[in-house]
């Protein structure tokens, strides 16, 4: 029998479903590229970087799930996700900025981030939209991000409730970030996403909703072969960038002086 004969024939419905699913996934990319840099954003640790999933990370692997339950008659799953996508930057804690792409949260788009770490240190990094449909969207991290992994935001309807959820699967990307997570970083991340879920709930009319948190250590091993990820560390590169701010300022003044002269 020929190879063609061995292969099952797809129905029209299956072909349509495959085509529809393909529109929700980002196309394969070797390195990230930011087409437009919004005002106030810093494209410091994104352009030219590869994506990094949990397999490429250094630290222990964690799965963290944050959920909030809302009355179904108050908001549907699709309406909640539509609101979440449209107003995503508004729901983050103060001091953290998500610079959404002009086209919004769509597959393949890259967003820049300015994040505040413990000690008030500012970190510049980004994420790529790996997947996005009417009921969920997934962001994936680049090399040098605090963690290597992805986070999925979703909404489902069950037993008269709409359940909004953010679920993270991650490893600290390098030994420095692993130390930071151990020394309070995990607690800060939990507060970050609890704030986000509470803000989403408030936006759809449930300001008193309680956020449930579940944390599971999926793999206790550290991948010591990945210690070299520190070369891409956005913490180190962001710190060096900030230390160089006075020099860059002097250069701008000097250029203006030459232009006037």
XYZ file of C-alpha atoms in Angstrom:
261
model
C 0.000 0.000 0.000
C 1.337 3.489 -0.819
C 2.330 6.010 1.806
C -0.587 8.171 0.699
C -2.939 5.253 1.243
C -1.623 4.722 4.766
C -2.245 8.328 5.748
C -5.763 9.033 7.082
C -7.695 11.551 5.015
C -8.618 14.704 6.873
C -12.192 15.814 6.772
C -13.123 19.348 5.730
C -13.970 20.143 9.355
C -10.540 18.913 10.515
C -8.810 20.997 7.862
C -10.738 24.082 8.916
C -9.950 23.408 12.584
C -6.230 23.010 11.808
C -6.208 26.259 9.828
C -8.056 28.048 12.624
C -5.661 26.743 15.283
C -2.670 27.820 13.185
C -3.883 31.417 13.312
C -3.750 31.347 17.112
C -0.085 30.259 17.337
C 2.945 32.452 16.708
C 5.090 31.498 13.752
C 8.479 29.963 14.539
C 11.174 32.572 15.084
C 14.913 32.128 15.639
C 15.467 35.503 17.289
C 13.121 38.185 18.571
C 12.645 41.521 16.866
C 10.844 44.624 18.098
C 9.364 46.617 15.251
C 8.282 49.716 17.202
C 9.619 50.882 20.560
C 6.947 52.817 22.504
C 7.827 56.042 24.294
C 9.345 55.308 27.685
C 10.252 51.707 26.849
C 13.831 50.427 26.677
C 14.626 47.796 24.067
C 17.656 46.537 25.941
C 17.342 42.763 26.418
C 14.897 41.660 23.725
C 15.965 42.252 20.117
C 18.217 39.428 18.939
C 17.390 37.145 21.874
C 16.045 33.612 21.522
C 12.967 32.358 23.339
C 13.638 30.350 26.508
C 11.263 27.736 27.917
C 11.604 25.813 31.206
C 13.959 23.311 29.569
C 16.447 26.126 28.930
C 16.260 27.480 32.506
C 18.666 26.981 35.415
C 16.704 26.732 38.666
C 14.068 24.477 40.144
C 10.946 24.121 38.013
C 7.754 25.598 39.449
C 4.133 25.599 38.401
C 2.179 28.445 39.978
C -1.564 28.824 39.523
C -3.548 31.918 40.495
C -7.357 31.765 40.222
C -10.304 33.997 40.957
C -13.953 32.895 40.665
C -16.604 35.313 39.422
C -20.370 35.012 38.888
C -21.109 33.747 35.380
C -23.975 36.215 34.964
C -21.552 39.032 35.662
C -19.024 38.213 32.937
C -18.513 35.437 30.394
C -15.152 33.792 29.724
C -14.769 35.435 26.316
C -15.706 38.886 27.620
C -13.258 38.545 30.505
C -10.375 37.594 28.203
C -11.271 40.414 25.819
C -11.086 42.873 28.730
C -7.860 41.312 30.012
C -6.166 41.608 26.611
C -7.342 45.147 25.973
C -6.397 46.504 29.400
C -3.533 44.145 30.277
C -1.009 46.868 31.279
C -3.535 48.495 33.635
C -3.762 45.420 35.855
C -0.069 45.275 36.784
C 1.172 46.587 40.160
C 2.491 50.144 40.313
C 6.109 50.485 39.254
C 5.873 47.816 36.550
C 5.200 48.635 32.909
C 3.971 46.407 30.075
C 4.375 48.142 26.715
C 1.828 46.360 24.556
C 2.457 46.202 20.806
C 0.379 48.480 18.576
C -1.581 45.492 17.292
C -2.391 44.355 20.841
C -1.914 40.889 22.270
C -1.734 38.849 19.063
C 0.294 35.720 18.185
C 3.912 36.537 17.407
C 3.850 40.077 18.799
C 6.633 41.154 21.164
C 6.063 43.405 24.191
C 8.699 45.265 26.185
C 8.664 45.242 30.001
C 10.075 47.471 32.724
C 9.860 45.508 35.972
C 10.724 46.447 39.558
C 12.725 43.787 41.439
C 13.429 43.524 45.188
C 15.625 46.428 46.250
C 13.763 48.711 43.795
C 16.087 47.690 40.986
C 14.624 48.324 37.540
C 14.886 45.578 34.962
C 14.226 45.849 31.224
C 13.132 42.739 29.338
C 10.188 41.517 27.251
C 7.879 38.670 26.253
C 6.465 37.222 23.051
C 2.814 36.273 22.564
C 3.088 32.546 21.862
C -0.660 31.854 21.613
C -3.865 33.868 21.742
C -7.518 33.003 21.130
C -10.886 34.099 22.554
C -10.467 32.315 25.895
C -6.720 32.329 26.612
C -3.335 33.761 25.708
C 0.218 32.672 26.508
C 3.362 34.768 26.890
C 6.855 33.276 26.556
C 10.098 34.707 27.885
C 13.350 35.484 26.027
C 16.910 34.759 27.101
C 17.911 36.913 30.047
C 14.416 37.256 31.515
C 14.026 36.626 35.261
C 12.690 33.164 34.493
C 12.670 30.829 31.535
C 9.158 29.655 30.795
C 5.694 30.776 29.884
C 2.569 32.093 31.543
C -0.947 31.355 30.337
C -3.925 33.578 31.090
C -7.284 31.908 30.634
C -10.969 31.963 31.544
C -13.392 29.042 31.739
C -17.038 28.675 32.692
C -18.043 26.015 35.213
C -21.003 25.522 37.554
C -22.347 29.028 37.138
C -18.951 30.676 37.578
C -16.322 32.208 35.327
C -12.866 31.204 36.524
C -10.046 33.593 35.604
C -6.595 32.036 35.865
C -2.928 32.871 35.422
C -0.623 29.847 35.373
C 3.176 30.037 35.283
C 5.541 27.189 34.390
C 9.076 28.377 34.957
C 12.643 28.001 36.130
C 14.869 30.871 37.218
C 16.932 31.606 34.146
C 20.338 31.747 35.843
C 22.014 31.356 39.284
C 21.573 35.053 40.132
C 17.825 34.977 39.576
C 17.571 31.623 41.381
C 19.177 33.235 44.431
C 16.816 36.169 44.110
C 13.765 33.912 44.023
C 15.007 32.058 47.098
C 15.521 35.320 48.999
C 12.009 36.697 48.593
C 11.473 36.697 44.861
C 8.847 33.955 44.958
C 6.766 35.907 47.478
C 7.013 39.057 45.369
C 5.935 37.172 42.253
C 2.951 35.722 44.132
C 1.916 39.223 45.231
C 2.369 40.458 41.660
C -0.072 37.981 40.140
C -2.490 38.173 43.058
C -2.664 41.919 42.469
C -3.207 41.310 38.758
C -6.055 38.824 39.274
C -7.675 41.090 41.861
C -7.470 44.007 39.416
C -9.069 41.940 36.661
C -11.872 40.884 39.016
C -12.438 44.491 40.056
C -12.569 45.615 36.425
C -15.472 43.254 35.724
C -17.387 44.156 38.865
C -16.041 41.919 41.680
C -13.605 44.024 43.743
C -13.944 41.719 46.788
C -13.098 38.479 44.960
C -10.492 36.255 46.619
C -7.470 34.987 44.685
C -6.540 31.338 45.240
C -2.836 30.449 44.933
C -1.395 26.986 44.283
C 2.357 26.430 44.033
C 3.944 23.101 43.049
C 7.657 22.337 42.673
C 7.640 20.167 39.540
C 11.390 19.476 39.510
C 13.701 20.151 42.495
C 16.859 19.787 40.439
C 18.919 22.751 39.291
C 20.343 22.466 35.789
C 23.942 23.416 36.464
C 24.834 23.017 32.814
C 22.733 26.169 32.251
C 24.749 28.418 34.583
C 26.134 30.209 31.526
C 22.691 31.780 31.035
C 24.068 34.494 33.305
C 25.734 35.933 30.188
C 22.283 37.071 29.011
C 21.127 38.263 32.454
C 18.793 41.233 32.074
C 19.561 42.152 35.692
C 23.273 42.649 34.953
C 22.679 44.321 31.610
C 19.972 46.625 32.997
C 22.260 47.638 35.886
C 25.138 48.427 33.529
C 22.762 50.404 31.322
C 21.604 52.511 34.283
C 25.195 53.107 35.428
C 25.968 54.423 31.959
C 23.096 56.951 32.006
C 25.312 59.931 33.032
C 27.764 59.202 30.213
C 24.946 58.958 27.668
C 23.555 62.251 28.967
C 26.899 63.988 28.492
C 27.154 62.640 24.963
C 23.709 64.037 24.107
C 24.699 67.451 25.479
C 27.954 67.356 23.515
C 26.147 66.491 20.262
C 23.697 69.347 20.789
C 26.583 71.713 21.454
C 28.310 70.714 18.219
C 25.033 71.110 16.306
C 24.513 74.625 17.654
C 28.116 75.558 16.972
